Short mmCIF file of C-alpha atoms and ligand atoms in Angstrom, two decimals:
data_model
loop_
_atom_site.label_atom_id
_atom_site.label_comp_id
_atom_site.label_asym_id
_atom_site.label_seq_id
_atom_site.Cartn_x
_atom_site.Cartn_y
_atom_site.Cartn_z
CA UNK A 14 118.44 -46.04 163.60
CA UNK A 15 122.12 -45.76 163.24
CA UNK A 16 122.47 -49.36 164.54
CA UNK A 17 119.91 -50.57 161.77
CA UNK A 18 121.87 -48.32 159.13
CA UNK A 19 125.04 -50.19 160.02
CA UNK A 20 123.29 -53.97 160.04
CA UNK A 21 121.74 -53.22 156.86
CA UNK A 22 125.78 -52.16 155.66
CA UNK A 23 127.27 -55.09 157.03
CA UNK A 24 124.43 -57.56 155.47
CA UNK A 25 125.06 -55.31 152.55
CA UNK A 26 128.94 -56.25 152.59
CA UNK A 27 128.56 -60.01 153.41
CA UNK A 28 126.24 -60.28 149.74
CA UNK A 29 128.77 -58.31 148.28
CA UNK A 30 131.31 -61.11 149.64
CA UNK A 31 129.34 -64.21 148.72
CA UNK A 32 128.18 -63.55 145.27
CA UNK A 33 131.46 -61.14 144.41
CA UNK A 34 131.24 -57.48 143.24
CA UNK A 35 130.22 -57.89 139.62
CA UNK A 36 128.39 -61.25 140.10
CA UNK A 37 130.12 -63.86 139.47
CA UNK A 38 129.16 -66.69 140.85
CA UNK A 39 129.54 -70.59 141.50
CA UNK A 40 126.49 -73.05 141.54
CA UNK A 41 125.98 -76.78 142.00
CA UNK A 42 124.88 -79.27 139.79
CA UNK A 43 122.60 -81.78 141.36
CA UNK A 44 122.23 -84.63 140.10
CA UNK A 45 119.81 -87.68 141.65
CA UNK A 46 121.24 -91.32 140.77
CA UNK A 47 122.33 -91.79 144.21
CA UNK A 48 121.18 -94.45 146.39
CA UNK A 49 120.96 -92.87 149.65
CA UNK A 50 119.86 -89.44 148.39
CA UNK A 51 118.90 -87.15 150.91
CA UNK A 52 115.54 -85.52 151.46
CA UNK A 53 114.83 -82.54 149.20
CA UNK A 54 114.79 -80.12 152.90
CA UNK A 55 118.19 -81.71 153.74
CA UNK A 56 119.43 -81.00 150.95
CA UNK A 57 118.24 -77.24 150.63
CA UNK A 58 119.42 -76.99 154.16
CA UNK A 59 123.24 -78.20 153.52
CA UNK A 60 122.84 -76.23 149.93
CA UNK A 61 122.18 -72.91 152.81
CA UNK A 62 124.62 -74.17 154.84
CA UNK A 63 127.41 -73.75 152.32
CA UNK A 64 125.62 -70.15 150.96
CA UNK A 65 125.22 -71.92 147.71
CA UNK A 66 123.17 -69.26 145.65
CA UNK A 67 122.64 -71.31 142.37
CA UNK A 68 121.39 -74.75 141.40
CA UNK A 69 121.36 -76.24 138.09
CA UNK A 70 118.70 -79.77 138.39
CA UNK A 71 118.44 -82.71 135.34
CA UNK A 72 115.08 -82.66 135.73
CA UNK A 73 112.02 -80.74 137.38
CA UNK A 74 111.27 -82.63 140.48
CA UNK A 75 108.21 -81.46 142.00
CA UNK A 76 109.78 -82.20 145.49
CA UNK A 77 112.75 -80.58 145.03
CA UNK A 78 111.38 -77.09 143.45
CA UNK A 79 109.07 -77.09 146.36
CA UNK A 80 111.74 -77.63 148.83
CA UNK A 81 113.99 -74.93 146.69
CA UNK A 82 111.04 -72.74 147.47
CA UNK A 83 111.67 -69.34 149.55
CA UNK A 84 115.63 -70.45 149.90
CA UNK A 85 116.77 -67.42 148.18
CA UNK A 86 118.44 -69.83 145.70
CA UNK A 87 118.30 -69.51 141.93
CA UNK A 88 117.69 -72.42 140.28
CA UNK A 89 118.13 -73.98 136.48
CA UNK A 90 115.85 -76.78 135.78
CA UNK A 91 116.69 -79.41 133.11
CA UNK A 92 114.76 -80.75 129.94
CA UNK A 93 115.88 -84.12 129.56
CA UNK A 94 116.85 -86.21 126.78
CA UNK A 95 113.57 -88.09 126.83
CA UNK A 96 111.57 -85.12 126.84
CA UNK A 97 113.27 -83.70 123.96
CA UNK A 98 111.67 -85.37 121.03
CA UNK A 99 108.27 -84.52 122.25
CA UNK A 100 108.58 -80.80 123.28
CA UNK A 101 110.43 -80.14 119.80
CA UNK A 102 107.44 -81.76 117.97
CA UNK A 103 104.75 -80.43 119.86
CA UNK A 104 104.05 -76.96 121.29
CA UNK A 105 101.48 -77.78 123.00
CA UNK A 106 103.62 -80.66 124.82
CA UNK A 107 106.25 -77.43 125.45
CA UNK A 108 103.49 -74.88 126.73
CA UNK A 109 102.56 -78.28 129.33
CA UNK A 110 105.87 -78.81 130.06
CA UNK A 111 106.33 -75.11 131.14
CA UNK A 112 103.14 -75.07 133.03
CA UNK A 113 103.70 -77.95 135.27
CA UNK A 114 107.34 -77.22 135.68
CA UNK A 115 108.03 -73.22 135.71
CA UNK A 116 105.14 -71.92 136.23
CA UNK A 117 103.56 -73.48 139.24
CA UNK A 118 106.42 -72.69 141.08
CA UNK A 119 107.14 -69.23 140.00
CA UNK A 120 107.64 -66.93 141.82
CA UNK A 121 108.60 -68.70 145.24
CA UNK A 122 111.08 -71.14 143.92
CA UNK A 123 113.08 -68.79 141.24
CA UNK A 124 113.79 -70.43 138.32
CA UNK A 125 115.94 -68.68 136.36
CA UNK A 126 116.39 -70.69 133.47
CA UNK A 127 116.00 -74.17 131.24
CA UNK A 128 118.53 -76.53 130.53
CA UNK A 129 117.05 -78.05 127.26
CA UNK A 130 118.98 -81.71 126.97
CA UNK A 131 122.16 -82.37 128.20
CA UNK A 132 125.22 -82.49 125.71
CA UNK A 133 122.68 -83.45 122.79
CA UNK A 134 124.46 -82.64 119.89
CA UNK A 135 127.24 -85.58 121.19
CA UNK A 136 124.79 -88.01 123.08
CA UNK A 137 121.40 -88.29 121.06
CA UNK A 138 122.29 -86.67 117.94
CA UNK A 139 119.26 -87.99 116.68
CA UNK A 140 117.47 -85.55 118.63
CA UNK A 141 119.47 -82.46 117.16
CA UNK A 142 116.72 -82.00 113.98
CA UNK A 143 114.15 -81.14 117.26
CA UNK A 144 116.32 -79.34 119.47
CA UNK A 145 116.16 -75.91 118.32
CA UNK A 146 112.07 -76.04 117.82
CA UNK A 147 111.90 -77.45 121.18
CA UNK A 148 113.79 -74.63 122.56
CA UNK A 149 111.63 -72.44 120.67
CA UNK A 150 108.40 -73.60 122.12
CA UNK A 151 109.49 -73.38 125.35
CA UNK A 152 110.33 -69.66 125.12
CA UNK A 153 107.33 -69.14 123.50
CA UNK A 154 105.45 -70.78 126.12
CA UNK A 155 107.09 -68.27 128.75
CA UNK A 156 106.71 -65.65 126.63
CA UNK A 157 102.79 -66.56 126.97
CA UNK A 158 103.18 -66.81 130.40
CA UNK A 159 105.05 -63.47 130.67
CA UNK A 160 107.70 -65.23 131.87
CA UNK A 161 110.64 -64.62 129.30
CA UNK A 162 112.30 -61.98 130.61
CA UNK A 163 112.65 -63.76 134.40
CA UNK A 164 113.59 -67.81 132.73
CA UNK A 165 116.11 -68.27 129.40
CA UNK A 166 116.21 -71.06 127.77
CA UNK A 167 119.64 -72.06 126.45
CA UNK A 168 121.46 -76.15 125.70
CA UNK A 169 124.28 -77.18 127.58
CA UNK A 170 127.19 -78.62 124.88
CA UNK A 171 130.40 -80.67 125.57
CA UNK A 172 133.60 -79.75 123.75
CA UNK A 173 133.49 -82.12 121.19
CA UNK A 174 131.74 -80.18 119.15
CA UNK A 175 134.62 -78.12 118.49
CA UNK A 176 137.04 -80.65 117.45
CA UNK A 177 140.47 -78.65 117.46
CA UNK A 178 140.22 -75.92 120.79
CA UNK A 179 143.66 -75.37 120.55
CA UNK A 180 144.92 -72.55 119.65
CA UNK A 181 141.78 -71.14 120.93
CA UNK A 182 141.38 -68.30 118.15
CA UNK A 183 141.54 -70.51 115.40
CA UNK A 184 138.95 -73.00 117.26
CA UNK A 185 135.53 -73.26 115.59
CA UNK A 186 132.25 -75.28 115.98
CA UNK A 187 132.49 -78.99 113.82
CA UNK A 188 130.62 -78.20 110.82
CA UNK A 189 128.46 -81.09 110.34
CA UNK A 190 126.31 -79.46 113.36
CA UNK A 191 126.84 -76.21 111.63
CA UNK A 192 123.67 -75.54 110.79
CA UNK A 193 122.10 -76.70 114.02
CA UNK A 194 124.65 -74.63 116.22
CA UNK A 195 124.02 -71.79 113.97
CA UNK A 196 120.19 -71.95 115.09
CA UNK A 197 121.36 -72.76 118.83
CA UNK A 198 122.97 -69.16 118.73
CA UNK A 199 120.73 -67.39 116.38
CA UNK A 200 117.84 -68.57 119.22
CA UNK A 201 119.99 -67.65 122.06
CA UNK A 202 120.80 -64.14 120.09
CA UNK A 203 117.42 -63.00 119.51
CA UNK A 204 115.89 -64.33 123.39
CA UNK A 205 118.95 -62.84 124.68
CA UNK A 206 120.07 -66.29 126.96
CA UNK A 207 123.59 -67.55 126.89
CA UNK A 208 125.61 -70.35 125.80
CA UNK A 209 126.00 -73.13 128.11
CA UNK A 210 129.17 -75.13 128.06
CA UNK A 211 130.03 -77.82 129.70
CA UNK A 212 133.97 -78.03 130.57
CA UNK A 213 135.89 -80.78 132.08
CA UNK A 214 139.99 -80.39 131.83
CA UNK A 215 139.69 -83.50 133.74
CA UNK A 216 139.10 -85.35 130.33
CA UNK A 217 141.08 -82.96 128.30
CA UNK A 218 144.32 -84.24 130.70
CA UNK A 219 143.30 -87.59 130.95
CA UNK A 220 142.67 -87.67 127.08
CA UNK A 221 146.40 -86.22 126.24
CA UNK A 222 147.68 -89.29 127.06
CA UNK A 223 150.53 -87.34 129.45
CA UNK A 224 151.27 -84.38 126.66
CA UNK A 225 149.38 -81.77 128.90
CA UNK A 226 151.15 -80.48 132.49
CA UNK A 227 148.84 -81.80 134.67
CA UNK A 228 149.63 -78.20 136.39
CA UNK A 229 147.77 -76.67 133.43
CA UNK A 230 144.25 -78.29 134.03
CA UNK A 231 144.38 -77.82 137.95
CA UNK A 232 144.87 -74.05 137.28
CA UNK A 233 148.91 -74.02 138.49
CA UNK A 234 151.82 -71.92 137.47
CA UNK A 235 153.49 -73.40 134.68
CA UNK A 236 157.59 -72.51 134.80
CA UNK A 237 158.05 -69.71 133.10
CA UNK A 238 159.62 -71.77 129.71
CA UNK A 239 156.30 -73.79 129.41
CA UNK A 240 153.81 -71.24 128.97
CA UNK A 241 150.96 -72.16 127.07
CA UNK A 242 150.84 -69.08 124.50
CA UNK A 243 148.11 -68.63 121.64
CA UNK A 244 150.78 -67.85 119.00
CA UNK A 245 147.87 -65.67 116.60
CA UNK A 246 146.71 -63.69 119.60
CA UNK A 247 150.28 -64.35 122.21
CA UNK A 248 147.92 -64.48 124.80
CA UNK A 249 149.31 -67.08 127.72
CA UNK A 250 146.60 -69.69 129.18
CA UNK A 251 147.52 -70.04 132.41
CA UNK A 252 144.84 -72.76 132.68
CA UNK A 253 142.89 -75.39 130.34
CA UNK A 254 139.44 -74.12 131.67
CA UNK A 255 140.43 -70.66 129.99
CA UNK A 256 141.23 -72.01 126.98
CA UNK A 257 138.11 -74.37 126.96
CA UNK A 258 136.12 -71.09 127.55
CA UNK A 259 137.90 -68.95 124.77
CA UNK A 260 137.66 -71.79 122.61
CA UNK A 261 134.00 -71.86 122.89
CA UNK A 262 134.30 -67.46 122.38
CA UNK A 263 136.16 -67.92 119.30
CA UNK A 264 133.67 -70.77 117.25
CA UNK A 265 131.26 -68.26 118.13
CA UNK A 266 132.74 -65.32 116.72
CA UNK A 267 133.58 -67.31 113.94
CA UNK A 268 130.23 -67.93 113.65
CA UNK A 269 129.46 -64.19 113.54
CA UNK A 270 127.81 -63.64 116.92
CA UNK A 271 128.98 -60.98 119.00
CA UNK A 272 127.45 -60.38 122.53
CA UNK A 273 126.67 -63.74 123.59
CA UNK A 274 128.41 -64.49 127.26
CA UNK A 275 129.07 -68.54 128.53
CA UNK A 276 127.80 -70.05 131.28
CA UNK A 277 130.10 -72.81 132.19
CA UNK A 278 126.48 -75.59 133.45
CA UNK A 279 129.35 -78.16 134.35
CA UNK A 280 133.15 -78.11 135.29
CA UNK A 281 134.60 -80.38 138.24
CA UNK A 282 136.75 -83.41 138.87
CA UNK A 283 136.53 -86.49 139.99
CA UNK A 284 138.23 -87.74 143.40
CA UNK A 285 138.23 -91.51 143.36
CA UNK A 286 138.74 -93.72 140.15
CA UNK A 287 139.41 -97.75 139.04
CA UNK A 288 143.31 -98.11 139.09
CA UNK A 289 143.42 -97.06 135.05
CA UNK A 290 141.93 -93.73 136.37
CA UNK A 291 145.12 -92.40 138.65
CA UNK A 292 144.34 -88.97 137.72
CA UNK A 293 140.98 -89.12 139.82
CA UNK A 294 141.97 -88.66 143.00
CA UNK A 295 141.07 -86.21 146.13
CA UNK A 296 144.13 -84.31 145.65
CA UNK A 297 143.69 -83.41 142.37
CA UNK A 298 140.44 -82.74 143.46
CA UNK A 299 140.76 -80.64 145.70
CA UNK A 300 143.47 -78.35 143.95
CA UNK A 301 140.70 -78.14 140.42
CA UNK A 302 137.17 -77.40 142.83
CA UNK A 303 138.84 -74.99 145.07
CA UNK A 304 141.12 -73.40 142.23
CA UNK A 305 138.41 -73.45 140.08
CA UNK A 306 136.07 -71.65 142.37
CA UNK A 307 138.90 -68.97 143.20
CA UNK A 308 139.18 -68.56 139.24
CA UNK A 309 135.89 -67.97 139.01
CA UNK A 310 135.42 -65.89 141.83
CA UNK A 311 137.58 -63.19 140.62
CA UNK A 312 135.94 -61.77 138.19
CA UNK A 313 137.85 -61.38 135.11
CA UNK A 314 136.71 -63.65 132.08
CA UNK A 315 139.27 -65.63 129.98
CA UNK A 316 142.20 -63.50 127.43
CA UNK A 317 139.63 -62.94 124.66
CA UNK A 318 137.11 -61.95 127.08
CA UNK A 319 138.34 -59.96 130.29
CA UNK A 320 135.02 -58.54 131.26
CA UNK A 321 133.16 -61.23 130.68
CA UNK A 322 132.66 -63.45 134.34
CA UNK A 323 132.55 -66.92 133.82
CA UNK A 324 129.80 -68.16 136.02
CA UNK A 325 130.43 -71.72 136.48
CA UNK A 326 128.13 -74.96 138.00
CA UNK A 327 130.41 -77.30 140.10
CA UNK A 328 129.95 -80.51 138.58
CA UNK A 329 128.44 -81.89 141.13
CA UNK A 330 126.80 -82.01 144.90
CA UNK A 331 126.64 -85.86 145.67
CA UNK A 332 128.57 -88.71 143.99
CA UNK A 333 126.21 -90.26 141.61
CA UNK A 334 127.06 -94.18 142.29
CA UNK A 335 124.27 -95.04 140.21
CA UNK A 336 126.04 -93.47 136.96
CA UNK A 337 126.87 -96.40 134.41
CA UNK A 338 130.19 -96.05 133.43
CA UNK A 339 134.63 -96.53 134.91
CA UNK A 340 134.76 -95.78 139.04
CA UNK A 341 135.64 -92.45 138.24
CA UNK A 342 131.87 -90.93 136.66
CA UNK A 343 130.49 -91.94 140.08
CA UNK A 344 132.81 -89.76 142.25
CA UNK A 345 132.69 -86.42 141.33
CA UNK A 346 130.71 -85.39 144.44
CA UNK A 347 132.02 -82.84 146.69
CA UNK A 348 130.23 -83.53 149.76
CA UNK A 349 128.75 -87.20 151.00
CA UNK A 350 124.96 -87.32 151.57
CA UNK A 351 125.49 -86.75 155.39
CA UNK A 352 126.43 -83.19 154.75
CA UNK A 353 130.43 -83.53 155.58
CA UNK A 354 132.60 -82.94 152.62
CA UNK A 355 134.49 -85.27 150.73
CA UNK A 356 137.74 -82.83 150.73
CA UNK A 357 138.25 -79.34 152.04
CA UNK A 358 136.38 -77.21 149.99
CA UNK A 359 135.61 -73.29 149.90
CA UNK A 360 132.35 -73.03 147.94
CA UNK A 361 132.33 -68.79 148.62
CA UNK A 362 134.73 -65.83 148.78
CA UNK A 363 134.63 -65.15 152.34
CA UNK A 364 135.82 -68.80 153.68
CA UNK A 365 138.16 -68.57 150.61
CA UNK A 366 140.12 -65.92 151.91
CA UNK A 367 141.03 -67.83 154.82
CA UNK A 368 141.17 -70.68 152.66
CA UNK A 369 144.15 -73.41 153.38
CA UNK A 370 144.98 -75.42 150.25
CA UNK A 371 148.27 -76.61 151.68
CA UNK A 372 149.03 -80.33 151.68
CA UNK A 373 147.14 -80.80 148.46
CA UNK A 374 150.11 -80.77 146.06
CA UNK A 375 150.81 -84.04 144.30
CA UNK A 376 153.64 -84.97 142.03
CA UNK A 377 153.10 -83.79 138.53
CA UNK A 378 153.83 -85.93 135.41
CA UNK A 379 156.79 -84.99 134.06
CA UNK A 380 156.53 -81.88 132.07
CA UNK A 381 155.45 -81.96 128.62
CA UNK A 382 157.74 -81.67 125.62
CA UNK A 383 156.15 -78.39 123.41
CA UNK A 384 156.04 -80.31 120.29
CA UNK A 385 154.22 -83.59 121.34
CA UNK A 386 151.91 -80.72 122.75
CA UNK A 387 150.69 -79.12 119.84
CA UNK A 388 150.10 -82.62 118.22
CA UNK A 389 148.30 -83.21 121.08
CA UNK A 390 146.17 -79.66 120.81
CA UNK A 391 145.99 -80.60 117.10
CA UNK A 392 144.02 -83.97 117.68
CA UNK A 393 141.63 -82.15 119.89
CA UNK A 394 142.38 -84.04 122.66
CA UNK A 395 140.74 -82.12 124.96
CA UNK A 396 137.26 -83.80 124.12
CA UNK A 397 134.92 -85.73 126.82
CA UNK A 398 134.39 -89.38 126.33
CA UNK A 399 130.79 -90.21 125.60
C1 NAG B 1274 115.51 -64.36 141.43
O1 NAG B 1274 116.74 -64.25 140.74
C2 NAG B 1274 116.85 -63.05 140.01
C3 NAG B 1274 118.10 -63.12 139.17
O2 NAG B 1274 119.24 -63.05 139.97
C4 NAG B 1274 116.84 -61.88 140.97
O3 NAG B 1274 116.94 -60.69 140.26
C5 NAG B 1274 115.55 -61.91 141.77
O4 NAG B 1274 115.58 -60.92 142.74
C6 NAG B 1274 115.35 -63.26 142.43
N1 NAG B 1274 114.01 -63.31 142.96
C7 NAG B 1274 113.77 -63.67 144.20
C8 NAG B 1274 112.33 -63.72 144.60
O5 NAG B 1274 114.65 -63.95 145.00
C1 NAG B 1275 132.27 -83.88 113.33
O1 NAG B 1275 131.08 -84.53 113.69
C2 NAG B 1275 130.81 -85.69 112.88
C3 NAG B 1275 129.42 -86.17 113.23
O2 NAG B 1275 129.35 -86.52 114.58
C4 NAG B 1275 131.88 -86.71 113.12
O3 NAG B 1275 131.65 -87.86 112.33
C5 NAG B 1275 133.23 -86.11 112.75
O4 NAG B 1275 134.26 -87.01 113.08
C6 NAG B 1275 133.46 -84.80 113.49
N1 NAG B 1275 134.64 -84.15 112.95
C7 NAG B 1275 135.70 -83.91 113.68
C8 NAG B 1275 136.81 -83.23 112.98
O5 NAG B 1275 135.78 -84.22 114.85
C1 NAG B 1276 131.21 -64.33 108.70
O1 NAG B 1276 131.43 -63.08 108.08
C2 NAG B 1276 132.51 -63.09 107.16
C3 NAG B 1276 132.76 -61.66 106.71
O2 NAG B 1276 131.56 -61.04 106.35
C4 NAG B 1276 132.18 -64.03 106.01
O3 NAG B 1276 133.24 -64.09 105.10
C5 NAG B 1276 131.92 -65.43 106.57
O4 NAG B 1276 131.50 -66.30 105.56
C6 NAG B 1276 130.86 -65.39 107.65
N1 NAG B 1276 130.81 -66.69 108.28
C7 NAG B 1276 129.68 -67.34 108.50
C8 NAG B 1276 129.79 -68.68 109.15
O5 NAG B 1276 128.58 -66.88 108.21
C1 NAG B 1277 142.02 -63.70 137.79
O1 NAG B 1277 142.32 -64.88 137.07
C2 NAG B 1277 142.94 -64.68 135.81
C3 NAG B 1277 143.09 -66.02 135.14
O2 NAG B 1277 143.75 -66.93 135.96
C4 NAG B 1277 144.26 -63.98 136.03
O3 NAG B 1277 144.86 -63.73 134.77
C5 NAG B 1277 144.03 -62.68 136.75
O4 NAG B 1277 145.26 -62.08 137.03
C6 NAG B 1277 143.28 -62.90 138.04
N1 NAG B 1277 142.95 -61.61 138.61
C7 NAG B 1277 143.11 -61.35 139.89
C8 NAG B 1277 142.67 -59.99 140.32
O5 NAG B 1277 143.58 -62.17 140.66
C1 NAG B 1278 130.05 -89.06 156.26
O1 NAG B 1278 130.18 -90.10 155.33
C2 NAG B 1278 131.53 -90.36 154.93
C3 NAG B 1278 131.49 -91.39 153.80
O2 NAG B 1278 130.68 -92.46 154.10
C4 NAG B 1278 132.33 -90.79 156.13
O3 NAG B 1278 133.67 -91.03 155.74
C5 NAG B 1278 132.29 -89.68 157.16
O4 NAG B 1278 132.96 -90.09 158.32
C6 NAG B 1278 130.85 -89.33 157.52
N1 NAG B 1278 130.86 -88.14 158.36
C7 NAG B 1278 130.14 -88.05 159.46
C8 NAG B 1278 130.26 -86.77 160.20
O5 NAG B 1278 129.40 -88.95 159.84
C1 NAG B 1279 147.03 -75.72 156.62
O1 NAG B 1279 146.88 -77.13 156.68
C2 NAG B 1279 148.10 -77.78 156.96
C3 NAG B 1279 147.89 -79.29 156.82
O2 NAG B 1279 146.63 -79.68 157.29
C4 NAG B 1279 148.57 -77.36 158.36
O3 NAG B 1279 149.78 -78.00 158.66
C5 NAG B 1279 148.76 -75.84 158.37
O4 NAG B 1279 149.10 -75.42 159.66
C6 NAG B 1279 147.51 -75.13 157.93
N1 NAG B 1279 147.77 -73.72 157.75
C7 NAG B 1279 146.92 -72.78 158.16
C8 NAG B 1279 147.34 -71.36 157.86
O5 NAG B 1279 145.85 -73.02 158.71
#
């Protein structure tokens, strides 16, 4: 007995370790346009392997839900763009969509929630009329099912839809989507989901054109005479993610919401670029995943928001070399699709402790004259191409 009483406190501890005290916690985005993807069990089995505890999927592939299936891991499915326009103008096409692709699998596979689109307000904006009655059929559907309280439906966004993030408590949401964004959290208010934000410093560096320490978007100290201080609030962002993330609390507030918490569906960046992309590069890398993850890990939320964890999706498993686009959009994998990773990497707490991020330093740009940097903050650099 006393032997089983101290398993059961040891199994108890190692949760505790992996998913961290208050439950923060870091997922994976995987996405498919890779040309030697592995099998749906290999990858579960490497997603195990690296006690990954939360998925977030483009799509609802019957192979890989199945596979997902009695793994313990909790899983986001995604609406895509396609499917948009004909869930938002038919609820029957919604109650379908939920049927084939929540339901069935429910309760082995645990889907936790739906990813309606991906950055649609940016990408298909002709979709955005739809988007909020698609999003209401589908949670309508589950609530049919009896399945709203276990699956929330919510839309990831990109940062351009707040056009000036910096200072972050003067941020707010671009008003020509005002009205739709307004629904997006009015939905997400009354189901009681979350806003999902997708954040990528990598773009917000790359896109200040040199202005921004490079130190600030892979989450290092800045010398103590460039601290990046919100001069309404003096709070100091010791990182670009933070200030993404307070942005995004602040255009909501603005918005008069209270009590709706981020998700972060995407952050990451990517290790191997054309030779205009410098900036993509393992090192770099390796300092943002494994920085990021630590950030993340720990608990607090950004300035505005100290309680509030920012759970956080690694953008992303496998490199996509599929993806259209520069070099760069088809390397932000962190392991290669035989398992070994592409750089070291600490995807939980209790390898991160022993963690070694030496040798990943690189050489900063040269740092960043304060002036040229609120220009920089004041053209709301800090957008992601489309
Ligand atoms: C599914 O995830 C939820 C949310 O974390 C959790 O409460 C529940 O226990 C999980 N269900 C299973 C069957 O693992
Ligand atoms: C706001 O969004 C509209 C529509 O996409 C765009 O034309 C405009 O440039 C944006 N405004 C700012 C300040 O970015
Ligand atoms: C938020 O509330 C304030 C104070 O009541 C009001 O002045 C403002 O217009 C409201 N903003 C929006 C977007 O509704
Ligand atoms: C967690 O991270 C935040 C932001 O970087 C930092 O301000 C805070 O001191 C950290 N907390 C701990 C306990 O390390
Ligand atoms: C896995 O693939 C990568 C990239 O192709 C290669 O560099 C690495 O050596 C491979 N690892 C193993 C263990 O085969
Ligand atoms: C960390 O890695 C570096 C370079 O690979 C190595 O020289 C160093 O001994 C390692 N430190 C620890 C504590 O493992």
């Amino acid at each position: 007995m006393m032997h089983k009483k101290w398993i059961g406190g040891v199994l108890l501890l190692l949760i505790g370790m992996f998913t961290s005290v208050l439950g923060a916690f870091i997922g994976i985005n995987i996405g498919t346009d890779v040309s030697d993807l592995p099998s749906e069990t290999d990858t579960v089995a490497l997603l195990k392997a690296h006690q990954i505890s939360h998925v977030r999927l483009y799509n609802a592939d019957t192979h890989m839900l199945k596979a997902l299936s009695n793994s313990g891991i909790e899983v986001m499915v995604g609406v895509t763009n396609e499917e948009i326009l004909g869930i938002g103008q038919s609820p029957s096409t919604a109650a379908a969509w939920i049927n084939k692709n929540v339901a069935a699998y429910l309760p082995s596979t645990n889907i936790t929630a739906i990813a309606v689109g991906s950055e649609v307000l940016t990408s298909i904006p002709h979709a955005a009329p739809v988007l909020v009655s698609a999003m209401n059929s589908l949670h309508k559907a589950l609530v049919a099912s009896n399945l709203n309280y276990q699956v929330k439906v919510s839309t990831p966004q990109s940062m351009d839809v707040i056009p000036k993030p910096f200072p972050p408590s003067t941020a707010g949401f671009n008003l020509s989507w005002g009205p739709t964004i307004y629904q997006i959290l009015q939905f997400i208010k009354n189901t009681n989901s979350y806003y999902m934000l997708n954040a990528y410093p990598y773009y917000g560096y790359t896109e200040g054109n040199g202005i921004f320490p490079l130190d600030y978007a892979l989450f290092r100290p800045l010398p103590s005479v460039k601290q990046i201080v919100d001069p309404n609030t003096l709070f100091h962002y010791t990182s670009m993610f933070d200030a993404m993330v307070d942005a995004t609390y602040y255009s909501i507030e603005a918005f008069n919401f209270s009590g709706i918490s981020i998700v972060v569906t995407e952050s990451g960046w990517p290790w191997f670029g054309g030779s205009n992309e410098p900036d993509a590069n393992t090192g770099n890398a390796q300092t943002y995943t494994n920085n990021l993850i630590r950030r993340v890990l720990n608990d607090s939320g950004p300035p505005s928001q100290p309680k509030l964890p920012i759970n956080t999706y690694i953008y992303e498993l496998f490199n996509e070399d599929e993806r259209p686009g520069p070099v760069s959009v088809k390397n932000w994998g962190v392991l290669f699709t035989n398992g070994s990773s592409v750089y070291p990497l600490s995807l939980s707490t209790s390898n991160q402790i022993t963690g070694n991020s030496s040798g990943v330093f690189c050489v900063a740009k040269a740092d960043a004259d304060p002036d040229k940097l609120q220009d920089g903050f004041k053209l709301g650099l800090w957008a992601r191409s489309s």
